Tab-separated table of C-alpha atoms and ligand atoms in Angstrom:
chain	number	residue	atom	x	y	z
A	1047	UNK	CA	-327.055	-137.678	-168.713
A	1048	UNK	CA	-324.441	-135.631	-166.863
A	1049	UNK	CA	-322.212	-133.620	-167.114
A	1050	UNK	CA	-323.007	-132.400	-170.969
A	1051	UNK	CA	-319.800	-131.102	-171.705
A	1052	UNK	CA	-318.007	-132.571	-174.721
A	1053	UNK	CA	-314.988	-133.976	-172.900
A	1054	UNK	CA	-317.403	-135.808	-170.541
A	1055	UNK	CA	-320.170	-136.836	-173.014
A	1056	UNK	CA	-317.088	-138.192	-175.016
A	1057	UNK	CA	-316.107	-140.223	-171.633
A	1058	UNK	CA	-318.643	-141.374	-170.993
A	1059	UNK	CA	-318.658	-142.882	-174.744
A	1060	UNK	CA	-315.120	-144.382	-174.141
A	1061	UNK	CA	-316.544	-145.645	-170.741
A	1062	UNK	CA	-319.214	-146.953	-171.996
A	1063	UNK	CA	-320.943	-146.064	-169.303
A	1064	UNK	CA	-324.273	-144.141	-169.358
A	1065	UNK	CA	-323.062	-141.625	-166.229
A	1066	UNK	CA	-319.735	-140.529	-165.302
A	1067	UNK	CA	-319.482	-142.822	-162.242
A	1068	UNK	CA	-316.809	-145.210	-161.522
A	1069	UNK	CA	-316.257	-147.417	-159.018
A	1070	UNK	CA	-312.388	-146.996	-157.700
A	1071	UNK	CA	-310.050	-150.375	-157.948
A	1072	UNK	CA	-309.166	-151.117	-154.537
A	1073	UNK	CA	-306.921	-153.245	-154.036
A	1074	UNK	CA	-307.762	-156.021	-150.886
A	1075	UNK	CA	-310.979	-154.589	-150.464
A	1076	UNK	CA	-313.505	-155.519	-153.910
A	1077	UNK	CA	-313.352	-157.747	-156.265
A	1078	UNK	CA	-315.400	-159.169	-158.980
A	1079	UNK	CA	-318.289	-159.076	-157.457
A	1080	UNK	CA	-318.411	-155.366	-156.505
A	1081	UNK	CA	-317.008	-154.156	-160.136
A	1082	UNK	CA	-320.054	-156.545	-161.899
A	1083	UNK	CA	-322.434	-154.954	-159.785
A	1084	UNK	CA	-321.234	-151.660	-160.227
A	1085	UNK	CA	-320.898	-152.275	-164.115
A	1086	UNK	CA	-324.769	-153.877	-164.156
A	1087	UNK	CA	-325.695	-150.311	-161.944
A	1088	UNK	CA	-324.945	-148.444	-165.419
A	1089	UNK	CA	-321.326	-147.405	-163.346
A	1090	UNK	CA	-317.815	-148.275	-164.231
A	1091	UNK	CA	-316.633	-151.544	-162.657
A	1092	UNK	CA	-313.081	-151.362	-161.685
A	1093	UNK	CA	-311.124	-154.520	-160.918
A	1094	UNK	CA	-308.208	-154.151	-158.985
A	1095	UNK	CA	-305.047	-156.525	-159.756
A	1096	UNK	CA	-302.150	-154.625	-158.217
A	1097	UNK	CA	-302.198	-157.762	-155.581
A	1098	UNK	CA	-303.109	-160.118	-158.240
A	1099	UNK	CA	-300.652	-162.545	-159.691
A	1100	UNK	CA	-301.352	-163.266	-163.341
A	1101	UNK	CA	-302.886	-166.714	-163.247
A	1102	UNK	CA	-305.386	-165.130	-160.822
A	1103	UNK	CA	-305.959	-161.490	-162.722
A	1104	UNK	CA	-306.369	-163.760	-165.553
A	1105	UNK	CA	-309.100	-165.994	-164.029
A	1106	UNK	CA	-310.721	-162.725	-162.820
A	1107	UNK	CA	-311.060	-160.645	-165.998
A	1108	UNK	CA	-312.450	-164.078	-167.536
A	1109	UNK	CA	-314.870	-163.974	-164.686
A	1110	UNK	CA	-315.854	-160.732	-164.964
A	1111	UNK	CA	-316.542	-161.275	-168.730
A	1112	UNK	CA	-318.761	-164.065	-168.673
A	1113	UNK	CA	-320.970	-161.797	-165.360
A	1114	UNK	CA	-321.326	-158.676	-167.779
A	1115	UNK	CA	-321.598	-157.550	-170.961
A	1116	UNK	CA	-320.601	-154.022	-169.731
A	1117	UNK	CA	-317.289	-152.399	-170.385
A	1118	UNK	CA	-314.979	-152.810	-167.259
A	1119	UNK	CA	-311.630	-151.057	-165.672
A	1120	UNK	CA	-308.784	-153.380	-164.592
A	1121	UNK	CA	-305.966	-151.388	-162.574
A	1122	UNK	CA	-301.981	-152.287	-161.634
A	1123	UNK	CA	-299.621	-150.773	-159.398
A	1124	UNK	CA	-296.412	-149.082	-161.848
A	1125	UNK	CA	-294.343	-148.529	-159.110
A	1126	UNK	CA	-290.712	-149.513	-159.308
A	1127	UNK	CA	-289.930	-152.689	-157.278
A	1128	UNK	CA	-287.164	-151.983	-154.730
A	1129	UNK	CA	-283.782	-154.776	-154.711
A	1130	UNK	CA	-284.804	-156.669	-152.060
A	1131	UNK	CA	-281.712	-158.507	-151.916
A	1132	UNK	CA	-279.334	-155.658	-151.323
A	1133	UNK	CA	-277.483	-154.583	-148.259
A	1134	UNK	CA	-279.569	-151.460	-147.820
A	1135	UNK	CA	-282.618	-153.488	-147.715
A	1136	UNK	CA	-281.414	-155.729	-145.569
A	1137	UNK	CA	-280.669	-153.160	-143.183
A	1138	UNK	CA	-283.870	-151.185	-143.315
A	1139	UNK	CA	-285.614	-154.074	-142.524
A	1140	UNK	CA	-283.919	-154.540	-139.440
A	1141	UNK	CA	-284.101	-151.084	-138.195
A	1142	UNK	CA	-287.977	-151.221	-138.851
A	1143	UNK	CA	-288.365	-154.499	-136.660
A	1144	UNK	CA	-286.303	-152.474	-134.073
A	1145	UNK	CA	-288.912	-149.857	-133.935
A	1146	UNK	CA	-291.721	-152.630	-133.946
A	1147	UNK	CA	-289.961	-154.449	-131.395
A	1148	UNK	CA	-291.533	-152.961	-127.852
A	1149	UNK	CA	-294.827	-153.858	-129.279
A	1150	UNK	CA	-293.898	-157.886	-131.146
A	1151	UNK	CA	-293.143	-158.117	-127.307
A	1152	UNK	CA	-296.390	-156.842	-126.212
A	1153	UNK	CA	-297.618	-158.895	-128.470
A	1154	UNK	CA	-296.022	-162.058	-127.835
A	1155	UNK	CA	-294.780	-162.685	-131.280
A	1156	UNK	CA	-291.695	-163.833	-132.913
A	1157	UNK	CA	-290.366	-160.843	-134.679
A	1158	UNK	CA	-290.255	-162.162	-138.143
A	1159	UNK	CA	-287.588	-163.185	-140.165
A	1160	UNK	CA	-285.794	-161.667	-142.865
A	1161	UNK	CA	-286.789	-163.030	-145.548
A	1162	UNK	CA	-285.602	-160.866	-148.916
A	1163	UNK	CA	-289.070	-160.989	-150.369
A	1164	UNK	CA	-292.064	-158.579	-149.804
A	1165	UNK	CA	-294.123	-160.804	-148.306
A	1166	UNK	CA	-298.164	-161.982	-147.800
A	1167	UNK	CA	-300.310	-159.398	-149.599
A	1168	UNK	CA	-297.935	-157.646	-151.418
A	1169	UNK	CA	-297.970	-155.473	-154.317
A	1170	UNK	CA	-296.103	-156.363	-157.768
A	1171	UNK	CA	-295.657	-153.970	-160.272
A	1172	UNK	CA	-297.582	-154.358	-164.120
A	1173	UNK	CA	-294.881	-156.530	-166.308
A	1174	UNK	CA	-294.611	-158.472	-169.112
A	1175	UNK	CA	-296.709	-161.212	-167.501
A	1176	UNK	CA	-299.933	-159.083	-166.789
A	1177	UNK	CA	-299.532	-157.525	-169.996
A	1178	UNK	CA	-300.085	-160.471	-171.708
A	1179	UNK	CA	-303.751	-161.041	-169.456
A	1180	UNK	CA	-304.623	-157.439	-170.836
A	1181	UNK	CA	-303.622	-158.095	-174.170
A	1182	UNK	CA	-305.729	-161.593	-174.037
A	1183	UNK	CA	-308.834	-160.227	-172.434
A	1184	UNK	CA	-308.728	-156.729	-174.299
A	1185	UNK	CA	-310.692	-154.565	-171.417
A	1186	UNK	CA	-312.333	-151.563	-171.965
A	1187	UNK	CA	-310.492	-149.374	-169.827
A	1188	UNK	CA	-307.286	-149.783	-168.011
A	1189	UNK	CA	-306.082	-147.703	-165.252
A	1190	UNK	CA	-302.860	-147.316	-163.218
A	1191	UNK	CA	-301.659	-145.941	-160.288
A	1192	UNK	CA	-298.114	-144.897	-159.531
A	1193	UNK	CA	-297.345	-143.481	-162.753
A	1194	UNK	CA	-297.144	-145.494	-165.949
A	1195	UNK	CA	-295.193	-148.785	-167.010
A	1196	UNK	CA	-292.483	-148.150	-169.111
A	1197	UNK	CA	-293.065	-146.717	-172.689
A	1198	UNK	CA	-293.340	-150.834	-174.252
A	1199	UNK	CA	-295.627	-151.937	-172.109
A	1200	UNK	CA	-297.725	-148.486	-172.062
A	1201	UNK	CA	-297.751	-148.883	-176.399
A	1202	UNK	CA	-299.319	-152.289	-176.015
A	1203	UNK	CA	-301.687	-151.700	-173.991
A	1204	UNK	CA	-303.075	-148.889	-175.954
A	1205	UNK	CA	-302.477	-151.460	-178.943
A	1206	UNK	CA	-305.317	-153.093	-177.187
A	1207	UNK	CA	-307.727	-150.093	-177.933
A	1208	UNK	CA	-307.776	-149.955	-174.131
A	1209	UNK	CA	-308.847	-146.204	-172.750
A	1210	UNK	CA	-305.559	-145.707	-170.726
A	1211	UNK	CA	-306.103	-143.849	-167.294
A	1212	UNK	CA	-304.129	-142.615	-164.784
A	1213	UNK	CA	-303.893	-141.416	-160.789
A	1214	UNK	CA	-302.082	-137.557	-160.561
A	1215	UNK	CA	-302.033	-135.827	-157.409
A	1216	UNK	CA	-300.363	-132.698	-158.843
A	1217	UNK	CA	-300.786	-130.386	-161.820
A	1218	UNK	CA	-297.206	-131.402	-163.002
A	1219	UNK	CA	-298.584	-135.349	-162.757
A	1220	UNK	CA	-301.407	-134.674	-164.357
A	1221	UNK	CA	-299.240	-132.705	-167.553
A	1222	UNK	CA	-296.916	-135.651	-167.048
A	1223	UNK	CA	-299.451	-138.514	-168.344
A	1224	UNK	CA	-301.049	-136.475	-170.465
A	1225	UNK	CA	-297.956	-135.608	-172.738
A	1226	UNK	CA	-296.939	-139.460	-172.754
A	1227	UNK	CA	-300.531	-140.408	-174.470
A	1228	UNK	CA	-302.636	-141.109	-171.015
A	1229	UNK	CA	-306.162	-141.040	-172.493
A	1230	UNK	CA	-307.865	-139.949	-169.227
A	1231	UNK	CA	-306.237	-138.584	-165.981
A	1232	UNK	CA	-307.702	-139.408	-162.601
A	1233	UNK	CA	-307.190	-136.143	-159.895
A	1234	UNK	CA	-306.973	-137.720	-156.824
A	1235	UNK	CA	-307.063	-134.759	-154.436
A	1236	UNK	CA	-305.552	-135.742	-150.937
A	1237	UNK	CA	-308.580	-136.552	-148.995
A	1238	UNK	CA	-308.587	-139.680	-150.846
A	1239	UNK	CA	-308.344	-143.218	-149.133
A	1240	UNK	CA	-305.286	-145.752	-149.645
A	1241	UNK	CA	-302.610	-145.077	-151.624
A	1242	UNK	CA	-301.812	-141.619	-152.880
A	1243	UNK	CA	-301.051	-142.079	-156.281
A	1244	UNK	CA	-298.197	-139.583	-156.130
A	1245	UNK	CA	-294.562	-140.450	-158.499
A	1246	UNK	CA	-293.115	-137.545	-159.422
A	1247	UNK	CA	-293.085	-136.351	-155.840
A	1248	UNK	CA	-292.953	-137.909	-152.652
A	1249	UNK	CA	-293.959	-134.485	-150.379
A	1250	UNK	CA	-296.683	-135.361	-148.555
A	1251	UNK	CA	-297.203	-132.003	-147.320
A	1252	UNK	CA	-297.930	-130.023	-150.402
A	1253	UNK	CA	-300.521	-132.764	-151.890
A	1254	UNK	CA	-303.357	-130.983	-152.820
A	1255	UNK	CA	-306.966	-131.254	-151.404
A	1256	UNK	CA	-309.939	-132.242	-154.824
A	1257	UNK	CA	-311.444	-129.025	-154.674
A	1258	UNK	CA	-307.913	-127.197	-155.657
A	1259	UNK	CA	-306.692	-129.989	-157.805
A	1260	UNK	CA	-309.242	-130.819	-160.437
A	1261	UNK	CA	-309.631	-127.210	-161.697
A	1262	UNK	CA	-306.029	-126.879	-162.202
A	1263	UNK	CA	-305.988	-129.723	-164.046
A	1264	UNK	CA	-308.558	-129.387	-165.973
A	1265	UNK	CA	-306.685	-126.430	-167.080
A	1266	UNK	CA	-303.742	-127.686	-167.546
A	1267	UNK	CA	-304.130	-130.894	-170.001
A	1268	UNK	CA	-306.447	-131.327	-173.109
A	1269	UNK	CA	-307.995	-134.858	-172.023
A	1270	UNK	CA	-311.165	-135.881	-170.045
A	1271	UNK	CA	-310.508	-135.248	-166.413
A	1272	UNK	CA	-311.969	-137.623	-163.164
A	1273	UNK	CA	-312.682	-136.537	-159.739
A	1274	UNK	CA	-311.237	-138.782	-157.069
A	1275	UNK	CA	-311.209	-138.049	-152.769
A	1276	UNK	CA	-313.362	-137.191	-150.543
A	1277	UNK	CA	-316.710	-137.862	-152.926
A	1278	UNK	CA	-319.317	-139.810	-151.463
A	1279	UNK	CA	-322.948	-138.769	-152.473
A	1280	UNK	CA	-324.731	-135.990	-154.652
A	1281	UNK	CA	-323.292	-132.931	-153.890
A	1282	UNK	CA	-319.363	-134.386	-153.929
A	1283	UNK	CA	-320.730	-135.552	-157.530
A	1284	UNK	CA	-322.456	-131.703	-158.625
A	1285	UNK	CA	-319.339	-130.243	-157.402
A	1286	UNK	CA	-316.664	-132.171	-158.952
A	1287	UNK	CA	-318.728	-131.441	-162.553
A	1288	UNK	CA	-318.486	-128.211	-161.713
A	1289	UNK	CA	-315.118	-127.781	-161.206
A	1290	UNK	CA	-314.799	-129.157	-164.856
A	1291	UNK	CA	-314.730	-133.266	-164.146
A	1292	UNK	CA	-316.252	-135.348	-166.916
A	1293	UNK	CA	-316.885	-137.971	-164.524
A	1294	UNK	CA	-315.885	-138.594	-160.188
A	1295	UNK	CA	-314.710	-142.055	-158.964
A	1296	UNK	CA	-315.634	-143.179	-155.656
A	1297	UNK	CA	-313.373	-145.335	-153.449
A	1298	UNK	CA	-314.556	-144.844	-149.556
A	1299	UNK	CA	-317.905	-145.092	-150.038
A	1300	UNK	CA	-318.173	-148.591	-152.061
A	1301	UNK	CA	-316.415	-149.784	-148.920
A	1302	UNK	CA	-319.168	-150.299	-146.923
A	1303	UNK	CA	-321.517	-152.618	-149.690
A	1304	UNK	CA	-322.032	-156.220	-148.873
A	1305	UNK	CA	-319.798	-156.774	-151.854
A	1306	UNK	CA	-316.740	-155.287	-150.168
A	1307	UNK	CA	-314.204	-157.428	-148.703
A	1308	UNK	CA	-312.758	-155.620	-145.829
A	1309	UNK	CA	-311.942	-157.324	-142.672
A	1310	UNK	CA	-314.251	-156.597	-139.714
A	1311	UNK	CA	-312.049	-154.414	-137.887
A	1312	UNK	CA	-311.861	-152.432	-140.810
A	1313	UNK	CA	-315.841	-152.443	-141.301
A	1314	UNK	CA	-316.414	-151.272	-137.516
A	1315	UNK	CA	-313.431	-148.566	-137.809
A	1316	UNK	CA	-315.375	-146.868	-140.838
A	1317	UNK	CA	-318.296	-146.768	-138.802
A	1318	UNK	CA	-316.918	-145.642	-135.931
A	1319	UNK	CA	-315.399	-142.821	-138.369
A	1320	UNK	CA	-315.648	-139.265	-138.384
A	1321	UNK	CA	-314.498	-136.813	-141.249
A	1322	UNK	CA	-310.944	-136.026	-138.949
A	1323	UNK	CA	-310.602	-139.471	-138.120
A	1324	UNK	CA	-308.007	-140.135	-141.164
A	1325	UNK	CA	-304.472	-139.907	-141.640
A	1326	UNK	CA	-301.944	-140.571	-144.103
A	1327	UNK	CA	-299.439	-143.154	-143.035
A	1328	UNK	CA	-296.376	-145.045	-144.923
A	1329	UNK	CA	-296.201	-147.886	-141.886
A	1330	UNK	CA	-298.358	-150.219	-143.689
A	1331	UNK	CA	-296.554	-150.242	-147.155
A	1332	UNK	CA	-293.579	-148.235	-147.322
A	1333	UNK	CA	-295.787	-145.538	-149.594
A	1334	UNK	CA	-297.925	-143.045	-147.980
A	1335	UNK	CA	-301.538	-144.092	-148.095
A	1336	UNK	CA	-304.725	-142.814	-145.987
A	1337	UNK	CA	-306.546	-144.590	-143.377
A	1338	UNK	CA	-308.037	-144.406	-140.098
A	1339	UNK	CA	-305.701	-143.699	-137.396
A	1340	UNK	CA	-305.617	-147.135	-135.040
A	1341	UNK	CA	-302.684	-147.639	-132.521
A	1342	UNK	CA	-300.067	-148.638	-134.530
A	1343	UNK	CA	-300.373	-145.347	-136.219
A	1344	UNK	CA	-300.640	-143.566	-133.180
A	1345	UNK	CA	-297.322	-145.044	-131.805
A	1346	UNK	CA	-295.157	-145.294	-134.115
A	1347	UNK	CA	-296.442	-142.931	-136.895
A	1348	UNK	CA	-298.619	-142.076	-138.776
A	1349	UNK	CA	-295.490	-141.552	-140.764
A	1350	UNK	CA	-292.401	-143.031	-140.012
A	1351	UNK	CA	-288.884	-142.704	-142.061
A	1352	UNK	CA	-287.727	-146.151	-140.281
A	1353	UNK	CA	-290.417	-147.936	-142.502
A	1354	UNK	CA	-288.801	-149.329	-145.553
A	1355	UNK	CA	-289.849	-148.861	-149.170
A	1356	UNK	CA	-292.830	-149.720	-150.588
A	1357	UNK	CA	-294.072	-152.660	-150.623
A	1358	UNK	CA	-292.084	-153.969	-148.176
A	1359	UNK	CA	-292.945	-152.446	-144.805
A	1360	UNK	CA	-296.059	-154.821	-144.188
A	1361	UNK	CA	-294.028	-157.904	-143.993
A	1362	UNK	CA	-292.720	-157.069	-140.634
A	1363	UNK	CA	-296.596	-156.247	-139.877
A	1364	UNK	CA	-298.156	-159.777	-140.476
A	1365	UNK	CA	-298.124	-161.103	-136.944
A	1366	UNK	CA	-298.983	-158.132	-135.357
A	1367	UNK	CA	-302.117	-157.833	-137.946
A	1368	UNK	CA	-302.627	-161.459	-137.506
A	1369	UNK	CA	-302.674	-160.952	-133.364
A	1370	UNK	CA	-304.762	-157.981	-133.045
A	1371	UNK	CA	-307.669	-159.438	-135.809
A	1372	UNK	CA	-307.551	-162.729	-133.929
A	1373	UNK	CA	-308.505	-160.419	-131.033
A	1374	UNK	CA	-311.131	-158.887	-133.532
A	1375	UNK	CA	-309.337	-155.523	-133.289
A	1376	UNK	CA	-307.216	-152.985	-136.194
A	1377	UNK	CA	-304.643	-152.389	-134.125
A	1378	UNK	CA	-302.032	-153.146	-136.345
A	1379	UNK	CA	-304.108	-153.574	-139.521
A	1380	UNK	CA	-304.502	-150.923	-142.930
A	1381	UNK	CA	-307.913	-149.221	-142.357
A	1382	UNK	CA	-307.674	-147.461	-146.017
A	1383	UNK	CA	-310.242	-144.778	-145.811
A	1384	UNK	CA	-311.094	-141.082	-146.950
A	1385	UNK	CA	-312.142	-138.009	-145.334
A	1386	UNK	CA	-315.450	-138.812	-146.331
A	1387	UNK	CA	-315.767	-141.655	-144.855
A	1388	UNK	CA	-318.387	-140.158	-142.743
A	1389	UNK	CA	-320.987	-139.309	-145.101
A	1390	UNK	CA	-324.203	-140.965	-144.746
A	1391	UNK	CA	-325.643	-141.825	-148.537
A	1392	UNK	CA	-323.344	-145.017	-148.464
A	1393	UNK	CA	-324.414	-146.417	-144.915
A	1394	UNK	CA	-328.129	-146.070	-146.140
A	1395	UNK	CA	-327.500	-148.833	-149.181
A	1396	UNK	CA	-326.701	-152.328	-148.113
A	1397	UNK	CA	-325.109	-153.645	-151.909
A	1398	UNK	CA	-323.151	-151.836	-155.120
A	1399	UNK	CA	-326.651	-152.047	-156.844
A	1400	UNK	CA	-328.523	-149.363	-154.221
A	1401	UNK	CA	-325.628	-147.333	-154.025
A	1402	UNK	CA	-325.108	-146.837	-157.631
A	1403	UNK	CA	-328.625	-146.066	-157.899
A	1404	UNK	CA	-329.194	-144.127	-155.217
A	1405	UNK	CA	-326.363	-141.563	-156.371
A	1406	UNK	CA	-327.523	-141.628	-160.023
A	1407	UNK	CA	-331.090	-140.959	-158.468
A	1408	UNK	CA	-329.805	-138.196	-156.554
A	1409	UNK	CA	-327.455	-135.984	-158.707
A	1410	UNK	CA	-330.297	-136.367	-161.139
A	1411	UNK	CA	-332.335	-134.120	-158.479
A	1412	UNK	CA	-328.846	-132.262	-157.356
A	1413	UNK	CA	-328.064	-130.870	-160.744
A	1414	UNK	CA	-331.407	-131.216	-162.730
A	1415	UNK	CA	-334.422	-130.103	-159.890
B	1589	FMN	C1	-309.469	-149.385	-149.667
B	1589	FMN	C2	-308.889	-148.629	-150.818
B	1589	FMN	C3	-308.026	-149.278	-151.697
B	1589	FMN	C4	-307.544	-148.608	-152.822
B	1589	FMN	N1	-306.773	-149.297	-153.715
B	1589	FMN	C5	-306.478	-148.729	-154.914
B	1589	FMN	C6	-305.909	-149.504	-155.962
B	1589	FMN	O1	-305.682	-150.702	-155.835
B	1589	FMN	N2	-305.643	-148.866	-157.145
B	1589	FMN	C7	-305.915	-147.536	-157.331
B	1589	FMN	O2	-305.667	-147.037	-158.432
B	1589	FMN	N3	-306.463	-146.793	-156.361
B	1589	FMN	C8	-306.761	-147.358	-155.159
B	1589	FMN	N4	-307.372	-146.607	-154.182
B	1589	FMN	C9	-307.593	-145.156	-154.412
B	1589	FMN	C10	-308.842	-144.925	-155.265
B	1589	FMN	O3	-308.574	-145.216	-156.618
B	1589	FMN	C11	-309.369	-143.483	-155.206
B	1589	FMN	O4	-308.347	-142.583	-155.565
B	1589	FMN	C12	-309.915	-143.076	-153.854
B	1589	FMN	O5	-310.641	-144.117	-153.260
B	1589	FMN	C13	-310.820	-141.866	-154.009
B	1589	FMN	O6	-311.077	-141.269	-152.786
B	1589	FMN	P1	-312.281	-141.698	-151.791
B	1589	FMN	O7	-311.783	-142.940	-151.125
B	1589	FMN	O8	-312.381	-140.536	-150.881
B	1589	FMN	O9	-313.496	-141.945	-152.629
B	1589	FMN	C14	-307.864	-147.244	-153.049
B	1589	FMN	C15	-308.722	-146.594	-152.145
B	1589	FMN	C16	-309.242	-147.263	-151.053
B	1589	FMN	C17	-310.183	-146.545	-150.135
């Protein structure tokens, strides 16, 4: 068992989960398969719906249920959708293709039209809908990113008996769920991969790195606190405990398990990866997110206040990602990563099962030995 602390040994009861490790939702790159075997690895599952509509979240929770008996996390997006249909978007949309344009030509695409809607793989914010799945499926934990849905919604999903978690990437975030009844919050310090899960700020340069963040949190608000960025084997783990974390989620480093479902440019770029081979970047969604530089960042970004808001930059990206993974390259694809995407623990374990293991295993002999 670790960390004994009350707050975490009383996780770790909500979790249901015999250590403090969870598996984060992403979002495009895991699905059932990796939460089950993370939840059968005595970890927390997460399932990610934030680009799930709700026939499909629904037919994925049901899924999940009938793979394990194990307590699972579902996660949504709570951002607010942006008026697609107004003049402004219009607009922004063109002056992104303009800065795209030198390289559709490149390229050889069509630019793409305008259509008013966010497009292939976007992201919808939790509604009335989804809240209905949760409410029918009742899981064990559910987490958001982005903030929180609005104060209806948020009530019934804690009318589910739901544990209710939630991304901050600043002390003020983190005081900001916690007064409006978050059960849990989730630091994500900046060397996270994909999306920061910033809403009460949109600064980029004053997010703050894990090591800062979780103390300050854990200072600052009375529930169970998680460690997110930049942890990726034992000593990430031992450190995050002691900086006062009941329990660490892990995004980068379930990335490379057979169970992920990354594209292959994205799979070679995270080997290829160093610790300094990151950035954060707002061309691929409109929010700022971190990933492994490829050339699209590198000429037109990494951030870029042409691209319009989120999540309706990619839609001007789809040929471009379509042409360069036809080619078998990223160029012009997300390569969500974290700083720690070079640490070796997760290359030595092929599946969700090893890794699990193999951290349990090893902050056993970290924190115990
Ligand atoms: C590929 C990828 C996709 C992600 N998608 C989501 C998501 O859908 N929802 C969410 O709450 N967090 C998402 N995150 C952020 C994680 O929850 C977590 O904060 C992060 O992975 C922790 O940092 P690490 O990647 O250094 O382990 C994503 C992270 C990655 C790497």
């Amino acid at each position: 068992m670790w960390p004994a602390t009350a707050a975490a040994r009383g996780l770790r009861g909500i979790l249901g989960t015999q250590h403090g490790l969870i598996q984060a939702p992403m979002a495009g790159a895991g699905g059932v398969a990796l939460a089950v075997a993370v939840c059968e690895a005595g970890g927390l599952g997460s399932l990610p719906c934030a680009m799930l509509d709700p026939p499909t979240a629904d037919a994925q929770m049901r899924e999940m249920r009938a793979l394990t008996a194990r307590p699972f996390n579902v996660n949504f997006f709570c951002h607010t959708a942006p008026d697609t249909r107004a003049a402004a978007s219009a607009e922004q949309q063109q002056a992104w293709r303009h800065v795209l344009q030198p390289i559709y030509q490149r390229e050889g695409v069509a630019v793409p039209p305008l259509t008013g809607a966010p497009g292939a793989g976007s992201r919808t914010p939790f509604d009335d809908d989804m809240c209905r799945v949760v409410e029918r499926h009742r899981p064990a934990v559910v987490s958001f990113h982005f903030g929180l849905p609005d104060s209806a919604l948020f009530e019934r999903v804690k009318a589910t008996g739901a544990c209710v978690m939630s991304s901050a990437t600043t002390v003020a975030e983190a005081v900001w769920l916690a007064q409006r009844g978050c059960d849990v919050v989730i630091a994500q310090g900046v060397e996270a991969g994909g999306h920061r899960g910033m809403f009460l700020s949109s600064d980029i340069t004053t997010q703050v790195g894990t090591m800062a963040l979780v103390p300050q949190v854990v200072d600052a608000v009375d529930v169970p606190v998680i460690a997110a960025g930049g942890i990726g084997d034992a000593r990430g783990v031992a450190a995050a405990f002691a900086l006062g974390a009941s329990a660490v989620q892990l995004g980068t480093a379930y990335l490379h398990v057979a169970e992920a479902t990354i594209t292959s440019p994205h799979k070679q770029a995270l080997k290829a990866a160093t610790a300094d081979s990151t950035a954060l970047t707002n061309l691929f969604s409109g929010r700022p997110a971190r990933g492994v530089v490829n050339r699209l960042m590198r000429e037109v970004g990494p951030m870029n206040t042409d691209a319009p808001p989120f999540p309706t930059a990619g839609t001007a990206l789809v040929p471009l990602k379509a042409a360069g993974e036809a080619r078998g390259v990223g160029d012009y694809t997300s390569l969500w990563a974290g700083q720690g995407v070079g640490l070796r623990l997760p290359w030595q374990h092929d599946t969700a099962a090893a890794l699990t293991s193999a951290l349990v295993g090893d902050v056993m002999k970290t924190m115990y030995m």
